Coordinates of C-alpha atoms in Angstrom, one line a residue:
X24 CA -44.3 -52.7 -62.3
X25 CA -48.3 -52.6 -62.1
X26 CA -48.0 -54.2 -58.5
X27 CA -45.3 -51.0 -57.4
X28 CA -47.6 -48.9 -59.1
X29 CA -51.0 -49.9 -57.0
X30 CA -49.1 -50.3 -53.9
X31 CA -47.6 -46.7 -54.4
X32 CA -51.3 -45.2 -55.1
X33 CA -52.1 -47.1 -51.7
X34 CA -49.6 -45.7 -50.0
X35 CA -50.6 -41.9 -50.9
X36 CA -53.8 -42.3 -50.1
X37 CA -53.0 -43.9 -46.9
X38 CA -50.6 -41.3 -45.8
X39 CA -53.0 -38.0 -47.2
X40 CA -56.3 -39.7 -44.8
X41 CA -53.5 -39.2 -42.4
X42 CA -52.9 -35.5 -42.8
X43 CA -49.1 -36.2 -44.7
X44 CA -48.0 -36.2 -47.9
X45 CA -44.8 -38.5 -49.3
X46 CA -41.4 -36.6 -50.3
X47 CA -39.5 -39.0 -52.1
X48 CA -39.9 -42.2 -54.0
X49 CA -41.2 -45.3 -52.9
X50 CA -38.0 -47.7 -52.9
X51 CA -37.9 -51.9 -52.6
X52 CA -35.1 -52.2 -50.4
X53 CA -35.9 -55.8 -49.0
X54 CA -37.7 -58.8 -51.4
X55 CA -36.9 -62.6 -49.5
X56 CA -39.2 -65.9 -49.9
X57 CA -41.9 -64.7 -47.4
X58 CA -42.6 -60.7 -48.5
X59 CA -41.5 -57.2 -49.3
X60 CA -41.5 -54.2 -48.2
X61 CA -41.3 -50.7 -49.4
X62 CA -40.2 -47.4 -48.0
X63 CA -40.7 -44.0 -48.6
X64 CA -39.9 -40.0 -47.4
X65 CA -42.4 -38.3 -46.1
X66 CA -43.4 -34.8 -44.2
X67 CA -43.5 -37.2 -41.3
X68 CA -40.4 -39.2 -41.5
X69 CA -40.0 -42.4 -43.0
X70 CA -43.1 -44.9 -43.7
X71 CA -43.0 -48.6 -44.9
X72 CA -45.5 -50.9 -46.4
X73 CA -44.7 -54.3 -45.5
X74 CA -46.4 -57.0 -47.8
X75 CA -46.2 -60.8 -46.7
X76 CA -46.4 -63.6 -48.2
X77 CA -49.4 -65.5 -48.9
X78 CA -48.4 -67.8 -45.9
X79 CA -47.4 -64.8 -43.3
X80 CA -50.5 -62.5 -44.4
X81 CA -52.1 -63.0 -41.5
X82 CA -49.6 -60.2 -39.8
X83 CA -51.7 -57.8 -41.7
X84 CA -54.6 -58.0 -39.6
X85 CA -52.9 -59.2 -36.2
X86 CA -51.5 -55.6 -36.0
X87 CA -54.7 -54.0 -36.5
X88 CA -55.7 -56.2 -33.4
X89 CA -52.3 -55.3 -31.3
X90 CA -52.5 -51.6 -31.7
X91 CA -56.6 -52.2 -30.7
X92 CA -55.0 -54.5 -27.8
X93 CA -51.4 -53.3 -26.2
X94 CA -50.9 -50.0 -28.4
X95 CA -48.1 -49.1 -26.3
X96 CA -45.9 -52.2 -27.1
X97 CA -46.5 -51.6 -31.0
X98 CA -46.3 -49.7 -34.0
X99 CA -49.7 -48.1 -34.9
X100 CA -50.3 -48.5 -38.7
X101 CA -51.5 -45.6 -40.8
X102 CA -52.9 -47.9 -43.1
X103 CA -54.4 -51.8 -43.5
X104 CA -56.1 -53.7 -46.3
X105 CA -56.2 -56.9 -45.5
X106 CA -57.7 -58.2 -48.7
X107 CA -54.9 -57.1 -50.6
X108 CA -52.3 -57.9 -47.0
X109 CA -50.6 -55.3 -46.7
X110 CA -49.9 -52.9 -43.7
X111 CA -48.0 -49.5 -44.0
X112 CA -46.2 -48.5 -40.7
X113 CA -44.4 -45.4 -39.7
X114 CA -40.9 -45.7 -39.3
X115 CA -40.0 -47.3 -35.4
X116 CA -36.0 -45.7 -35.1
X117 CA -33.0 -47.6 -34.6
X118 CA -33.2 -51.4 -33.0
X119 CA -32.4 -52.2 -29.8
X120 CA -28.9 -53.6 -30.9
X121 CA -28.0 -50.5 -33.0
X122 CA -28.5 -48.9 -30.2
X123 CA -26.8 -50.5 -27.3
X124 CA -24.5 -52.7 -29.3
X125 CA -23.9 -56.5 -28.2
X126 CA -21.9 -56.1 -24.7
X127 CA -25.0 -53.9 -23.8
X128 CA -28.2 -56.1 -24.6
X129 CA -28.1 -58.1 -21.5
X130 CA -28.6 -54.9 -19.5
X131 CA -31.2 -53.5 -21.5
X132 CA -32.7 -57.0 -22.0
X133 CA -33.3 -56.9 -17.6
X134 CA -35.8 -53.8 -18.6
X135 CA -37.1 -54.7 -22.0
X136 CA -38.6 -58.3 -21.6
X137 CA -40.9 -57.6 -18.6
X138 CA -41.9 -55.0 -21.2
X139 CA -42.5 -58.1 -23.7
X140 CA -44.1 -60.3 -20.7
X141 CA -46.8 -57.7 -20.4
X142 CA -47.6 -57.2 -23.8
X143 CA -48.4 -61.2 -23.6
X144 CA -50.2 -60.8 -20.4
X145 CA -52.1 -58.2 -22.1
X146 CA -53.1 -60.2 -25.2
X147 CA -53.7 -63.5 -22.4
X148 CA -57.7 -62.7 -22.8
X149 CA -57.6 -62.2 -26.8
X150 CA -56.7 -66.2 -28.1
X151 CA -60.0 -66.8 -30.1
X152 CA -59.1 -63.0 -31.5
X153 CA -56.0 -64.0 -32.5
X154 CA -56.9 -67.4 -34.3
X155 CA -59.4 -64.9 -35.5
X156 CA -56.7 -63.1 -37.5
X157 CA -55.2 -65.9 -38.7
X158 CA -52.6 -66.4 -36.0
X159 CA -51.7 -70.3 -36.3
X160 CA -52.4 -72.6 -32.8
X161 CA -49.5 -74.0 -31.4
X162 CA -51.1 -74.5 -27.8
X163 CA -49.2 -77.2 -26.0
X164 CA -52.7 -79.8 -26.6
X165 CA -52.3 -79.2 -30.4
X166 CA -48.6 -80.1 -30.1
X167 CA -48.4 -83.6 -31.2
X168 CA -50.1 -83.1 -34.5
X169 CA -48.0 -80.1 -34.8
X170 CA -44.8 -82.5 -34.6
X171 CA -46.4 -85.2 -37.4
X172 CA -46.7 -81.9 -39.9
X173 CA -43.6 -81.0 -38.5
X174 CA -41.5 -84.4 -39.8
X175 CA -44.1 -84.6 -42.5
X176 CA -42.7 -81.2 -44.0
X177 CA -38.7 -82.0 -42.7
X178 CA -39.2 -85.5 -44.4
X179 CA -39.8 -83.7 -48.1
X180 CA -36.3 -82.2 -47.5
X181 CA -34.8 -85.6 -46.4
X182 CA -36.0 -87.7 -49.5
X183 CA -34.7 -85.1 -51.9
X184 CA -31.5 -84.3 -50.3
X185 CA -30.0 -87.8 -49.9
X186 CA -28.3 -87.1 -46.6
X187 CA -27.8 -89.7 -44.3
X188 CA -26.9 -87.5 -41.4
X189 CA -30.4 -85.9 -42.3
X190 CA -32.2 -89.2 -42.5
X191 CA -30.6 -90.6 -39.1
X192 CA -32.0 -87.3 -37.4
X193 CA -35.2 -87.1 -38.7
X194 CA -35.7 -90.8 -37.8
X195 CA -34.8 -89.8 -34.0
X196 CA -37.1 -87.5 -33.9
X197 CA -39.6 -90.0 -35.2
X198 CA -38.8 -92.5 -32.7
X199 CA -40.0 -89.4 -29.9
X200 CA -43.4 -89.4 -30.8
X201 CA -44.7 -90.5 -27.8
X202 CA -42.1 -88.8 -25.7
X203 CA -43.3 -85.7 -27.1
X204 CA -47.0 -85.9 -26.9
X205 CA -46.2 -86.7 -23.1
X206 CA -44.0 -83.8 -22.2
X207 CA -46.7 -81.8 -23.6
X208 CA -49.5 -82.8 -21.5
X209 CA -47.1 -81.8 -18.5
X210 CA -46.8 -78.3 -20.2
X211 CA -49.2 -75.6 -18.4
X212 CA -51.8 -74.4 -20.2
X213 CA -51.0 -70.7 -20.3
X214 CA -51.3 -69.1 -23.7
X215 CA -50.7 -66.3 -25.6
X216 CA -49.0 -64.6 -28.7
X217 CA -45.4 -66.0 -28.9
X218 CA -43.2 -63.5 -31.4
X219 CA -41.2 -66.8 -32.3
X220 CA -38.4 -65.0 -33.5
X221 CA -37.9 -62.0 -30.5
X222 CA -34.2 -61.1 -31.2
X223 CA -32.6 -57.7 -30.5
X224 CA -33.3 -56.6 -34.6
X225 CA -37.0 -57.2 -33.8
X226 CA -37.2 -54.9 -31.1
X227 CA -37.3 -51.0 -31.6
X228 CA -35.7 -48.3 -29.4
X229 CA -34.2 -49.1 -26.0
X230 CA -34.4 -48.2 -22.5
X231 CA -34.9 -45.5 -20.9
X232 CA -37.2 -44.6 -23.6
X233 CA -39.8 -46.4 -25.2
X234 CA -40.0 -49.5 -26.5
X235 CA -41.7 -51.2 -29.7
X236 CA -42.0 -55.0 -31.2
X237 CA -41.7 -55.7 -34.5
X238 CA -42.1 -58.0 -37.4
X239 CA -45.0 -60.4 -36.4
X240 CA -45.0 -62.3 -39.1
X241 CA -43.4 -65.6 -37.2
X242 CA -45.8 -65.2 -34.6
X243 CA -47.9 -68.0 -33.2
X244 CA -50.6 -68.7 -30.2
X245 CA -48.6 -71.0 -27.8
X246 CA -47.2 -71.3 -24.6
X247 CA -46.3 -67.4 -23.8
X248 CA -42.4 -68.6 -22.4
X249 CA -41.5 -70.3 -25.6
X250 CA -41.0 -67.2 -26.7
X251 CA -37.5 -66.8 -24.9
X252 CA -36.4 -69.5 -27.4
X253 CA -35.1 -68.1 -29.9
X254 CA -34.7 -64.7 -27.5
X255 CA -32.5 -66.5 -25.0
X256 CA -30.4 -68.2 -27.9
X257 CA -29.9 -65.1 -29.8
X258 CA -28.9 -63.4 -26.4
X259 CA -26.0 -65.7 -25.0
X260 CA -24.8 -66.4 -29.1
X261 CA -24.2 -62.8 -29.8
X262 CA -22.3 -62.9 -26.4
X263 CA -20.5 -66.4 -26.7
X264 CA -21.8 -67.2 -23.3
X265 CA -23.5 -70.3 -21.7
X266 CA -27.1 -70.6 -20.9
X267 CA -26.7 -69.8 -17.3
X268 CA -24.3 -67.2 -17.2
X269 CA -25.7 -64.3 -15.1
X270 CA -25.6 -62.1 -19.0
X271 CA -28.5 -64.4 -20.2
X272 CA -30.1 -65.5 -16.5
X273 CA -31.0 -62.1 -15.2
X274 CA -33.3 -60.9 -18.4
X275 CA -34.7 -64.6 -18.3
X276 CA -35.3 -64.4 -14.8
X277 CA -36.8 -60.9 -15.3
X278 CA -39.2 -61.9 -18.0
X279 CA -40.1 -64.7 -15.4
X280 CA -40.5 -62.3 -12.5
X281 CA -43.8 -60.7 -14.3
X282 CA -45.4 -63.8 -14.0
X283 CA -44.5 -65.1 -10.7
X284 CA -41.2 -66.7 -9.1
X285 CA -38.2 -67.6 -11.6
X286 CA -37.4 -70.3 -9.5
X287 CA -40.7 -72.3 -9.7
X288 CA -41.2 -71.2 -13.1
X289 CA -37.8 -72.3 -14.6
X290 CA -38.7 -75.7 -15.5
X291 CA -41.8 -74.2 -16.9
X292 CA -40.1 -72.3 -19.5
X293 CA -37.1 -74.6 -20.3
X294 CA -40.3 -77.6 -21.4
X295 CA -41.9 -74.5 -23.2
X296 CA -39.2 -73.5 -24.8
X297 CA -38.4 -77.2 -25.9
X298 CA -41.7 -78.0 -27.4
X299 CA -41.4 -74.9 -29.3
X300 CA -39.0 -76.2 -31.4
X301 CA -41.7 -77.8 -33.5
X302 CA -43.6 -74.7 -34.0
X303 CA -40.2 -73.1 -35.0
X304 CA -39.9 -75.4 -37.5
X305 CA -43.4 -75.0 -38.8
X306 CA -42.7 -71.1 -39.4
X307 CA -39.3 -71.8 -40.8
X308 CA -41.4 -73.6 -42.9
X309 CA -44.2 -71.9 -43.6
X310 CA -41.8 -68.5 -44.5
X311 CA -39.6 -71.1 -47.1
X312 CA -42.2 -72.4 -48.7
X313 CA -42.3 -71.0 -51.9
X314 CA -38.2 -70.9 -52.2
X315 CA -36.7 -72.8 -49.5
X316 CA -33.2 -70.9 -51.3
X317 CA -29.9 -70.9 -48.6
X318 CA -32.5 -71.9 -45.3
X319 CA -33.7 -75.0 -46.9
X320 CA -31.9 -77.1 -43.9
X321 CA -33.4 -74.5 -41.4
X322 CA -36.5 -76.7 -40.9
X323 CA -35.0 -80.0 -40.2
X324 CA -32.1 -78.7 -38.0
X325 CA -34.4 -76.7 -35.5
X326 CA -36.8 -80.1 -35.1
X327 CA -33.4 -82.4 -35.1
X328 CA -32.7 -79.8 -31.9
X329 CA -35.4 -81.1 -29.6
X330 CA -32.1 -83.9 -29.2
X331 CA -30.6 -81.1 -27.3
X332 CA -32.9 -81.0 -23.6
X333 CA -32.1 -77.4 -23.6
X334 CA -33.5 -74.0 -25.5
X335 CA -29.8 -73.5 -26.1
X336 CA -30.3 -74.8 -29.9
X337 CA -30.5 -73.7 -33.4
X338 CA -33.5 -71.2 -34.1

């Protein structure tokens, strides 16, 4: 109660430097392992304070530095305090998937994702920025480290769940050490702000109007096209489709198109996407870290998917 009671004193100030004053109460409606967040009525529409984890706080100031960087990609906060991490937002309007239900993301996906690719081309100058903030380094030279913390974190899970199938997969993986470290010298070194968990509920409004991208908190510096991991999946599970069905090729080759010729730059993004399997399971693990809960698998089934050569895969 103490907590609710400073955050709500935070929130009115925040929102009467802004010229508006709150109308109703501030509610909890969502609490999970890695934050909370808070909404309230006001003269201007809905507001929300989001409050991450310990782990995720970083979010706090990276969207301080996005609405400085590519303000017309994001939601501009009306309020930050990073000591205490927590950012209050105005509300963005329904997702893309409310709004064009699941038979039409494909087509708005074709408009949408370039929209994405420049918001990475954008932040393309900004990496020591974003490390800055707290934003964690998954750039394809850090990789192989990132894969012994990966299995060093899945291997908790496998000593305490006494699953052989779980033991036989994270020994696999094990056995690809070198494999890995390999595939990620042939990686590019392009880098920028991958969303790590860009799905259709993370993205506000839809075309022809404006777009905005939300929830940051998975967010990591990496190769820009391992983004479309967990994007691409999302995209061809909601539609029961294969990975190169023309639903799921034309936004992917429209991301692709902003920075230069799908064709060339396929393999690019299909090795991206596959070494970003480890830093998906470092944010899976980083968000379950204090209550692993229903998702305490997550971690070792998205590293056990680097078995799959494909970003078709559990994210």
């Amino acid at each position: 109660m103490e907590w609710l009671a400073e955050a709500r004193a935070w929130v009115d100030e925040q929102l009467a430097a802004a010229g508006v004053e709150r109308t109703g109460e501030l509610t909890q409606p969502r609490v999970r392992a890695w934050g909370t967040v808070l909404r309230a009525d006001t003269t201007r529409g809905p507001v929300w304070l989001k409050a991450p984890g310990p782990e995720t706080a970083f979010e706090v100031p990276l969207y301080r530095l996005l609405a400085t960087v590519v303000p017309s990609w994001v939601l501009d906060p009306i309020g930050v305090d990073a000591a205490r991490g927590w950012v209050l937002l105005p509300d963005g309007g329904p997702t893309l998937r409310e709004l064009v239900g699941e038979q039409g993301l494909s087509e708005a996906l074709v408009t949408v994702l370039p929209q994405y690719a420049e918001l990475q081309v954008g932040l393309m100058p900004h990496a020591e920025d974003l490390l800055a903030a707290g934003v964690v380094d998954m750039r394809p030279a850090v990789m192989p480290q990132r894969l012994d913390q990966a299995l060093e974190a899945t291997g908790r899970y496998v000593a305490s769940s006494r699953d052989a199938e779980a033991r036989e997969l994270h020994a696999w993986v094990e056995s690809r050490r070198e494999e890995f470290a390999a595939r990620c010298r042939e990686l590019p070194d392009r880098v920028s702000l991958d969303h790590n968990d860009l799905h259709s509920n993370n993205i506000l409004g839809a075309p022809p109007g404006p777009v905005r991208f939300y929830d940051w908190g998975d967010s990591v510096l990496a190769h820009p096209f391992s983004s479309m991991l967990v994007t691409l999946a999302s995209l061809a599970g909601h539609l029961a489709v294969g990975p190169e069905h023309p639903l799921v090729r034309r936004p992917r080759d429209a991301y692709l198109e902003v920075f230069g010729d799908p064709v060339e730059l396929l393999a690019e993004l299909e090795l991206a996407c596959w070494i970003g399997k480890v830093a998906r399971t470092l944010v899976w693990e980083r968000a379950l870290h204090s209550d692993p809960g229903e998702f305490a698998r997550a971690p070792l089934e998205t590293l056990g998917s680097l078995r799959m050569n494909s970003w078709l895969s559990p994210a």
